[in-house]
Amino acid sequence: MEWMLLIMRSDVVKKGVERAPHRSLMYATGMIEEDMDKPIIGIANSWNEIVPGHMHLDKIAYHVKLGIAEAGGVPKEFNTIAICDGIAMGHEGMRAPLISREVIADSIELMTIAHQFDALVLISSCDKIVPGMLMAAARLNIPAIMVTGGAMEPGIVNHRVVDLETVFSSVPKAASGELSAEELRELELRACPSCGSCAGMFTANTMSCLAEALGMSLPYTGASLATDSMKLRIARMAGRRVVEMVREDLSTRQIMSREAFENAIMVDMAIGGSTNTVLHLPAIAREAEIELPLDVFDEISRKVPHLSNLSPAGPYKVKDLHLAGGIPAVMKRLEPFLHLDALSVTGKKIEEIIKNARIVDEDVIRPLENPVHKQGGIAILKGNLAPDGAVVKASAVSEEMLVHKGEAKVFDREEDAMEAVMKGEIEEGDVIVIRYEGPKGGPGMREMYDILQVIDGMGLSSSVALVTDGRFSGSNRGGAIGHVSPEAMEGGPIALVRDGDLITIDIPKRSLHVEISEEEMRERRKEWRPPEKRIPRGVLKRYSMMALSASKGGGYEI
């Protein structure tokens, strides 16, 4: 009876004589007559049996449903796809993950429009799925709350803490004989010991933490572990809270303000998050009708220090961040910088949420006066090679690679560059350029992670840089500069670079230049033609036709 005076979205499909057929179909799902007076809450769940970060999300959904029912709502679960970037890595499958982000957003939008849900609970983990769901929430602008699945426990091998990145970095050692087959086997069996998103601050856990910083998750959701029953309690509370949000008419765009996005970027810089956030946050903001240019990331990076030395660049895992106080503690530390009036799904302002947060471990969440780095973890570079910007994980670059000048070795796809590295054709001081791997050119903007691991395994990571219009895994480190925009397929300057050109990288000065004259650049442009790429029919072709530049988030042109 408490809902009788509230006009709900779902009334469109369940009220009035003409909706008798609709109600009949709902009764077929087990709903009863009194449910017709309650809000219907859609639960978008990316559970599946192939992704470790998702294999437990059915249990989280169960507790979300309990909370919704307790608060007087009707839970209705449906599924979306979810791709594991780790399994897709290093082959043609890596074209799929970024594209899947758009498919996920579209599928949630379609389910919500068709069934007129009053609100959404978004249950997800992993790289492109969390941002895809947040994009849908921003687009729909109805009450919504996100419950992320949590971080994986790190593995232990011979009393050493390990994770998936440890396995990747061990492959070149095994290939060279430095690591035995038995040692590699033991590592691969133990590095990923539980459900959850890979244990370091890679893209999956970065996005989970930023969903909380953005205000779209309950406090302590972002860094809590998949195996911790705290996650189930959070899920149940989220179910209750989303029903209250319907009563309050608290929709996503009231939470996803420009100030909230800036708060999320500040947290990103403080925790040394993945460079992929520079794709995802602008794409989410775009759905909320907010422009979030790359310059904002750089402006914030210059003033907000890097406070948590997390894997892959540092020794600590997401588990350590959670035990140190989680995202509320990080935001407590960042209080002088934050927009404290920004709202959260709790209905409270950030100021209220962080008021009682405690920083338990000052080695994991350092004081502002004793940071890991004085500036944030990500830097935006610009210059004649990247007029619209390029992205580097500055917190993971060695001191000797912060400024680098070398001859270009140019390749039109990752496989060709990998072959050259394996044949010993790359020398100290070189700058590997991999192009036609951007959103349109890939298509799908593949991650250039495997080649970074080989470069590292060959002892070249402190003397060889990599510049690409593709992107990198959240676990990348070294002189790796990605997202070069405009991309080669659009005729960006990276398409005009030739073997032997000198490329200058200066991360402190935020510059990326190729040392050729404007006149020479014009002459080369006259000769340039985009390569013919055999793009199969279907989703890859559609994406290549509609994809935006990486500098705008790599989503669809709409």
XYZ file of C-alpha atoms in Angstrom:
558
model
C 0.000 0.000 0.000
C 2.931 2.352 0.612
C 3.514 2.646 -3.145
C -0.059 3.548 -4.095
C 0.559 7.310 -4.264
C 3.813 7.025 -6.205
C 3.720 7.032 -9.999
C 6.272 4.488 -11.182
C 7.831 3.833 -14.589
C 6.610 0.267 -14.413
C 2.992 1.437 -14.165
C 3.174 1.788 -17.966
C 3.220 -2.005 -18.274
C 1.156 -3.061 -15.251
C -1.671 -0.589 -14.646
C -5.052 -0.260 -16.363
C -7.523 -2.526 -18.128
C -5.513 -2.449 -21.356
C -2.496 -3.921 -19.547
C -4.279 -7.163 -18.624
C -2.186 -9.130 -21.190
C 1.012 -7.635 -19.756
C 0.025 -8.586 -16.211
C -0.825 -12.078 -17.392
C 2.720 -12.499 -18.670
C 4.118 -11.186 -15.393
C 1.982 -13.632 -13.419
C 3.585 -16.363 -15.524
C 6.969 -15.424 -13.965
C 5.634 -15.991 -10.443
C 4.546 -12.473 -9.593
C 1.390 -12.083 -7.486
C -1.332 -9.427 -7.539
C 0.156 -7.275 -4.790
C 3.429 -7.075 -6.751
C 1.617 -4.918 -9.283
C 1.715 -2.076 -6.751
C 5.462 -2.407 -6.151
C 8.465 -1.084 -8.072
C 10.089 -3.567 -10.426
C 13.876 -3.528 -10.076
C 15.923 -4.856 -12.972
C 19.112 -6.682 -11.992
C 21.672 -6.629 -14.796
C 24.084 -9.451 -14.021
C 27.127 -10.417 -16.104
C 27.538 -13.816 -14.407
C 29.100 -16.554 -16.502
C 31.336 -19.601 -16.150
C 34.373 -18.490 -18.207
C 35.447 -15.295 -16.387
C 36.899 -15.701 -12.858
C 35.663 -12.253 -11.919
C 32.091 -13.287 -12.748
C 31.777 -16.906 -11.671
C 30.409 -15.925 -8.242
C 28.061 -13.131 -9.278
C 25.033 -15.434 -9.042
C 25.561 -15.481 -5.268
C 25.811 -11.706 -5.138
C 22.590 -11.463 -7.155
C 20.833 -13.714 -4.634
C 21.650 -11.304 -1.805
C 20.677 -8.281 -3.898
C 17.278 -9.905 -4.456
C 16.865 -10.468 -0.729
C 17.477 -6.778 -0.102
C 15.071 -5.659 -2.819
C 12.299 -7.918 -1.538
C 12.855 -6.813 2.063
C 12.499 -3.176 1.023
C 9.262 -3.783 -0.858
C 10.452 -4.129 -4.433
C 10.164 -6.901 -7.028
C 13.563 -8.120 -8.282
C 13.876 -9.287 -11.894
C 17.279 -10.533 -13.020
C 18.616 -10.633 -16.553
C 22.077 -11.193 -18.021
C 24.634 -9.450 -20.182
C 27.768 -10.780 -21.833
C 31.185 -10.504 -20.199
C 34.624 -11.067 -21.744
C 37.816 -11.927 -19.876
C 40.581 -9.678 -21.201
C 43.220 -12.071 -19.903
C 41.889 -14.966 -21.977
C 41.353 -12.669 -24.987
C 44.922 -11.346 -24.722
C 47.515 -11.784 -27.453
C 45.328 -12.986 -30.324
C 42.430 -11.887 -32.526
C 40.089 -12.140 -29.555
C 41.515 -8.903 -28.148
C 39.499 -7.006 -30.750
C 36.349 -7.956 -28.849
C 36.549 -6.507 -25.292
C 36.252 -2.780 -26.002
C 33.469 -3.428 -28.503
C 31.681 -5.517 -25.875
C 31.413 -2.417 -23.690
C 29.012 -0.887 -26.217
C 27.054 -4.132 -26.593
C 26.616 -4.378 -22.819
C 25.391 -0.778 -22.550
C 22.978 -1.316 -25.435
C 21.594 -4.575 -24.042
C 20.832 -3.029 -20.645
C 19.206 -0.036 -22.295
C 17.013 -2.306 -24.432
C 15.933 -4.507 -21.515
C 15.093 -1.458 -19.409
C 13.130 0.330 -22.122
C 11.187 -2.787 -23.068
C 10.200 -3.740 -19.527
C 10.085 -0.274 -17.956
C 12.072 -1.139 -14.852
C 11.760 1.413 -12.084
C 15.436 1.071 -11.188
C 18.524 -1.035 -11.848
C 21.098 -2.899 -9.842
C 24.229 -3.462 -11.913
C 26.253 -6.529 -10.901
C 29.605 -6.846 -12.591
C 33.351 -7.198 -12.450
C 36.180 -6.831 -14.947
C 37.512 -4.460 -17.514
C 34.834 -3.392 -20.007
C 31.761 -4.679 -18.210
C 31.781 -2.219 -15.302
C 32.064 0.830 -17.606
C 29.517 -0.650 -20.044
C 26.978 -0.938 -17.242
C 27.731 2.557 -15.964
C 27.280 3.890 -19.503
C 23.815 2.326 -19.611
C 22.925 3.781 -16.219
C 24.004 7.264 -17.309
C 22.105 6.944 -20.577
C 18.861 5.790 -18.942
C 18.981 8.277 -16.032
C 16.856 6.244 -13.625
C 17.727 5.138 -10.081
C 20.646 2.692 -10.297
C 23.301 1.249 -8.031
C 26.384 -0.813 -8.873
C 27.624 -3.857 -6.966
C 31.039 -4.918 -8.215
C 32.147 -8.503 -7.626
C 35.380 -7.770 -5.827
C 39.077 -8.478 -6.132
C 40.645 -11.921 -6.329
C 42.830 -13.158 -3.505
C 46.500 -13.074 -4.519
C 48.278 -16.398 -4.905
C 51.244 -17.677 -2.915
C 54.178 -19.566 -4.438
C 57.173 -20.386 -2.224
C 56.050 -17.751 0.265
C 55.961 -15.140 -2.516
C 52.774 -13.206 -3.285
C 51.841 -13.615 -6.962
C 48.999 -12.772 -9.347
C 48.116 -13.027 -13.045
C 50.670 -10.377 -13.989
C 53.353 -12.572 -12.420
C 52.401 -15.366 -14.826
C 52.469 -13.080 -17.857
C 55.874 -11.705 -16.906
C 57.217 -15.238 -16.368
C 56.453 -16.415 -19.915
C 59.611 -14.857 -21.463
C 61.671 -16.303 -18.603
C 60.258 -19.747 -19.283
C 60.908 -19.342 -23.016
C 64.552 -18.443 -22.346
C 65.054 -21.268 -19.884
C 65.480 -18.963 -16.884
C 62.332 -20.524 -15.410
C 61.728 -24.273 -15.618
C 58.547 -25.814 -17.013
C 57.767 -27.172 -13.540
C 58.143 -23.723 -11.959
C 55.902 -22.154 -14.602
C 53.289 -24.884 -14.101
C 53.218 -24.331 -10.340
C 52.880 -20.588 -10.881
C 49.990 -20.881 -13.335
C 48.175 -23.263 -10.969
C 48.510 -20.963 -7.950
C 48.503 -17.387 -9.262
C 44.701 -17.088 -9.522
C 43.424 -18.989 -6.465
C 39.860 -17.731 -6.218
C 36.979 -16.013 -7.909
C 37.220 -12.254 -8.412
C 38.982 -9.683 -10.569
C 42.757 -10.212 -10.886
C 44.415 -9.212 -7.622
C 46.349 -6.103 -8.687
C 45.180 -2.590 -9.497
C 44.569 -3.493 -13.127
C 41.653 -2.186 -15.181
C 38.959 -4.320 -13.539
C 39.705 -3.293 -9.979
C 40.485 0.274 -11.006
C 37.008 0.622 -12.519
C 35.384 -0.997 -9.472
C 37.146 1.505 -7.226
C 36.211 4.409 -9.491
C 32.552 3.324 -9.574
C 32.567 3.864 -5.816
C 34.493 7.140 -6.072
C 31.989 8.292 -8.698
C 29.237 7.729 -6.135
C 27.583 4.803 -7.917
C 28.417 2.101 -5.326
C 27.957 1.852 -1.590
C 31.027 2.646 0.536
C 33.691 -0.109 0.622
C 32.285 -1.858 -2.451
C 35.221 -1.032 -4.743
C 38.203 -2.661 -3.009
C 36.504 -5.384 -0.949
C 37.375 -8.956 -1.859
C 35.240 -11.372 -3.850
C 35.773 -14.027 -1.172
C 34.838 -11.777 1.747
C 31.291 -12.172 3.051
C 31.309 -8.399 3.448
C 30.574 -8.390 -0.285
C 27.338 -10.312 0.304
C 26.286 -7.871 3.012
C 27.002 -4.969 0.666
C 24.889 -6.676 -2.009
C 21.942 -7.035 0.345
C 22.227 -3.408 1.469
C 22.432 -2.295 -2.151
C 19.185 -4.140 -2.882
C 17.466 -2.328 -0.057
C 18.973 1.007 -0.974
C 17.914 0.938 -4.641
C 14.286 0.639 -3.596
C 14.699 3.679 -1.376
C 16.216 5.516 -4.354
C 12.972 4.906 -6.263
C 11.032 6.532 -3.423
C 13.469 9.465 -3.432
C 13.566 9.677 -7.245
C 17.375 9.765 -7.019
C 18.530 9.130 -10.581
C 21.986 8.541 -12.004
C 22.646 11.972 -13.462
C 22.051 13.563 -10.064
C 25.019 11.487 -8.916
C 27.157 11.459 -12.089
C 27.933 15.170 -12.146
C 31.052 16.783 -13.571
C 32.296 17.100 -9.990
C 31.761 13.381 -9.386
C 33.822 12.499 -12.460
C 36.604 14.765 -11.262
C 36.494 13.020 -7.865
C 36.838 9.679 -9.633
C 39.848 10.927 -11.615
C 41.466 12.148 -8.382
C 41.093 8.695 -6.841
C 42.414 7.175 -10.073
C 45.567 9.267 -9.793
C 46.027 8.480 -6.119
C 45.804 4.702 -6.557
C 47.873 4.585 -9.764
C 44.993 3.143 -11.774
C 44.879 1.694 -15.268
C 45.325 3.868 -18.359
C 42.097 2.328 -19.657
C 40.184 4.672 -17.358
C 41.067 7.433 -19.818
C 38.863 5.560 -22.302
C 36.088 4.600 -19.932
C 35.395 7.702 -17.835
C 34.927 9.988 -20.886
C 32.633 7.372 -22.456
C 30.503 7.186 -19.299
C 30.476 10.988 -19.010
C 29.391 11.272 -22.635
C 26.314 9.178 -21.850
C 25.558 11.574 -18.991
C 25.898 14.460 -21.500
C 29.093 15.694 -19.851
C 32.243 16.475 -21.814
C 35.352 15.109 -20.122
C 38.375 15.988 -22.291
C 41.800 14.429 -21.787
C 43.137 17.731 -20.487
C 41.104 17.230 -17.314
C 43.039 14.063 -16.531
C 46.336 15.862 -16.925
C 45.276 18.887 -14.901
C 44.223 16.649 -12.020
C 47.335 14.464 -12.347
C 49.566 17.486 -11.910
C 48.004 18.397 -8.548
C 46.917 15.065 -7.021
C 49.789 12.843 -5.857
C 50.156 9.087 -6.323
C 49.602 7.679 -2.822
C 49.204 3.892 -3.104
C 52.005 1.788 -4.584
C 49.829 -1.002 -5.914
C 50.569 -3.845 -8.308
C 51.681 -3.910 -11.101
C 54.095 -1.048 -10.344
C 54.288 -1.634 -6.597
C 54.244 -4.421 -4.013
C 50.707 -4.063 -2.695
C 47.558 -5.786 -3.948
C 43.938 -4.608 -3.873
C 43.493 -6.760 -0.760
C 46.023 -4.531 1.000
C 44.138 -1.412 -0.097
C 40.908 -2.836 1.308
C 42.536 -3.699 4.637
C 44.112 -0.231 4.764
C 40.681 1.418 4.689
C 39.458 1.080 1.112
C 38.247 3.862 -1.153
C 36.661 5.899 1.687
C 40.116 6.081 3.295
C 41.738 7.139 0.008
C 39.084 9.842 -0.384
C 39.612 10.897 3.219
C 43.259 11.456 2.346
C 42.256 13.429 -0.747
C 39.777 15.612 1.154
C 41.611 18.905 0.367
C 41.139 18.230 -3.364
C 37.691 16.614 -3.583
C 34.318 18.074 -4.460
C 32.774 17.228 -1.109
C 29.234 18.223 -2.128
C 29.014 15.494 -4.775
C 26.226 12.982 -4.124
C 26.437 9.221 -3.702
C 23.837 6.477 -4.171
C 23.563 6.585 -0.387
C 21.804 9.929 -0.769
C 24.634 11.473 1.251
C 27.367 13.842 0.154
C 30.950 12.630 -0.131
C 31.809 14.815 2.842
C 29.470 12.752 5.051
C 30.688 9.403 3.682
C 34.359 10.007 4.368
C 33.860 11.718 7.713
C 34.359 8.540 9.737
C 36.701 6.742 7.325
C 39.921 5.451 8.893
C 43.350 5.051 7.300
C 44.628 1.856 8.881
C 47.945 1.465 7.053
C 49.941 4.551 6.049
C 52.380 2.481 3.992
C 49.533 1.476 1.680
C 47.686 4.832 1.703
C 50.478 7.325 2.180
C 50.156 10.842 3.600
C 49.967 13.706 1.113
C 53.375 14.931 2.259
C 54.994 11.528 1.628
C 53.571 10.257 -1.670
C 54.879 7.523 -3.934
C 55.075 10.195 -6.655
C 54.345 13.895 -6.316
C 52.020 13.729 -9.318
C 49.250 11.331 -10.266
C 49.678 7.935 -11.872
C 48.593 8.906 -15.407
C 49.970 11.566 -17.757
C 48.565 12.939 -21.015
C 51.178 13.676 -23.666
C 50.695 15.935 -26.679
C 52.820 17.026 -29.619
C 53.068 16.698 -33.359
C 52.829 12.910 -33.065
C 49.682 13.058 -30.921
C 47.848 16.381 -31.471
C 44.745 15.106 -29.636
C 46.711 13.366 -26.908
C 48.317 10.097 -25.845
C 48.275 8.296 -22.510
C 51.062 6.864 -20.348
C 50.986 5.232 -16.924
C 53.656 7.557 -15.539
C 53.684 5.840 -12.147
C 54.938 2.637 -13.820
C 57.721 4.236 -15.900
C 61.321 3.880 -14.706
C 63.317 7.027 -14.013
C 65.573 6.486 -17.019
C 62.610 6.276 -19.428
C 60.822 9.461 -18.349
C 62.754 11.283 -21.065
C 63.725 9.235 -24.112
C 64.838 9.840 -27.682
C 65.258 7.104 -30.232
C 64.839 5.900 -33.783
C 61.423 4.649 -34.838
C 60.911 1.019 -35.846
C 57.474 1.092 -37.447
C 54.933 -1.746 -37.687
C 51.358 -1.808 -38.932
C 50.185 -4.488 -36.499
C 51.252 -6.000 -33.186
C 52.192 -9.394 -34.631
C 54.817 -7.866 -36.940
C 56.372 -5.938 -34.050
C 56.422 -9.071 -31.893
C 58.225 -10.995 -34.635
C 60.862 -8.265 -34.916
C 61.456 -8.278 -31.164
C 61.780 -12.070 -31.066
C 64.292 -11.978 -33.958
C 66.463 -9.471 -32.103
C 65.785 -6.642 -34.556
C 65.003 -4.159 -31.771
C 67.997 -2.478 -30.169
C 68.525 -0.422 -27.033
C 67.283 3.128 -27.555
C 64.696 2.242 -30.217
C 61.089 3.434 -30.202
C 58.738 0.732 -31.427
C 55.733 2.252 -33.231
C 52.667 0.018 -33.650
C 49.848 1.615 -35.615
C 46.496 0.776 -37.218
C 45.498 -0.758 -33.878
C 43.187 2.063 -32.741
C 39.394 1.882 -32.339
C 38.758 2.073 -36.087
C 42.007 0.578 -37.288
C 42.078 -2.530 -35.103
C 39.158 -2.555 -35.074
C 38.606 -2.700 -31.342
C 41.827 -1.120 -30.058
C 43.720 -4.200 -28.966
C 45.942 -4.221 -25.884
C 49.673 -4.382 -26.672
C 50.482 -6.308 -23.512
C 52.263 -9.430 -24.713
C 54.935 -7.460 -26.532
C 55.607 -5.381 -23.404
C 56.205 -8.568 -21.445
C 58.644 -9.849 -24.083
C 60.490 -6.515 -24.088
C 60.710 -6.706 -20.302
C 61.823 -10.334 -20.398
C 64.620 -9.445 -22.801
C 65.888 -6.731 -20.465
C 64.881 -3.854 -22.766
C 62.143 -2.183 -20.727
C 64.530 0.500 -19.449
C 65.899 1.341 -22.886
C 63.123 0.728 -25.454
C 59.854 2.697 -25.698
C 56.624 1.624 -27.359
C 54.231 4.115 -28.962
C 50.874 2.954 -30.334
C 47.345 4.029 -31.237
C 46.288 0.827 -29.498
C 46.070 0.496 -25.744
C 47.589 -1.418 -22.857
C 46.457 -3.741 -20.127
C 45.889 -2.283 -16.705
C 48.951 -4.258 -15.608
C 51.347 -2.556 -18.014
C 54.571 -0.868 -16.973
C 57.572 0.672 -18.692
C 57.885 3.256 -21.455
C 54.540 2.368 -23.010
C 52.564 5.202 -24.590
C 49.136 4.381 -25.976
C 45.876 5.913 -27.217
C 47.810 8.076 -29.706
C 45.158 10.296 -31.282
C 44.159 10.819 -34.014
C 44.774 7.165 -34.820
C 46.529 5.986 -37.974
C 43.349 4.803 -39.696
C 42.024 8.362 -39.479
C 45.226 9.722 -41.007
C 46.753 10.854 -37.723
C 50.475 11.758 -37.720
C 51.368 8.299 -36.418
C 50.394 7.006 -39.892
C 53.140 9.145 -41.441
C 56.056 7.985 -39.283
C 58.800 6.044 -41.073
C 61.643 3.805 -39.932
C 64.538 5.880 -38.688
C 62.541 8.981 -37.732
C 63.628 10.325 -34.364
C 60.902 10.304 -31.703
C 61.262 12.322 -28.515
C 59.312 11.434 -25.376
C 59.326 13.790 -22.398
C 56.834 12.663 -19.769
C 57.572 15.432 -17.215
C 56.959 18.011 -19.960
C 53.998 15.984 -21.322
C 55.347 15.951 -24.878
C 55.494 13.395 -27.700
C 57.197 14.530 -30.914
C 58.544 13.086 -34.125
C 61.443 15.139 -35.463
C 60.311 15.838 -39.001
C 59.400 19.222 -40.420
C 55.864 20.369 -41.112
C 56.759 20.522 -44.786
C 57.908 16.887 -44.768
C 54.746 15.942 -42.891
C 52.626 17.598 -45.585
C 54.501 15.771 -48.345
C 54.058 12.423 -46.636
C 50.363 13.103 -46.119
C 49.905 13.584 -49.874
C 51.284 10.083 -50.401
C 49.381 8.410 -47.556
C 46.549 5.983 -48.208
C 44.847 3.941 -45.509
C 45.681 0.246 -45.775
C 43.059 -2.161 -46.967
C 41.943 -4.126 -43.962
C 39.927 -7.292 -44.298
C 37.283 -6.614 -41.677
C 34.770 -9.437 -41.364
C 31.074 -8.788 -41.497
C 29.244 -8.254 -38.256
C 30.038 -6.432 -35.070
C 33.715 -5.689 -35.865
C 32.768 -3.988 -39.103
C 29.917 -2.016 -37.536
C 32.192 -0.823 -34.746
C 34.954 0.216 -37.165
C 32.434 2.346 -39.053
C 31.077 4.124 -35.967
C 33.956 4.231 -33.464
C 35.037 7.511 -31.947
C 38.671 8.451 -31.366
C 40.384 7.125 -28.243
C 40.629 10.746 -27.083
C 36.819 10.743 -26.876
C 36.465 7.385 -25.165
C 36.381 5.054 -28.162
C 32.598 4.632 -28.067
C 30.087 4.924 -30.888
C 29.569 8.099 -32.863
C 25.968 9.055 -32.091
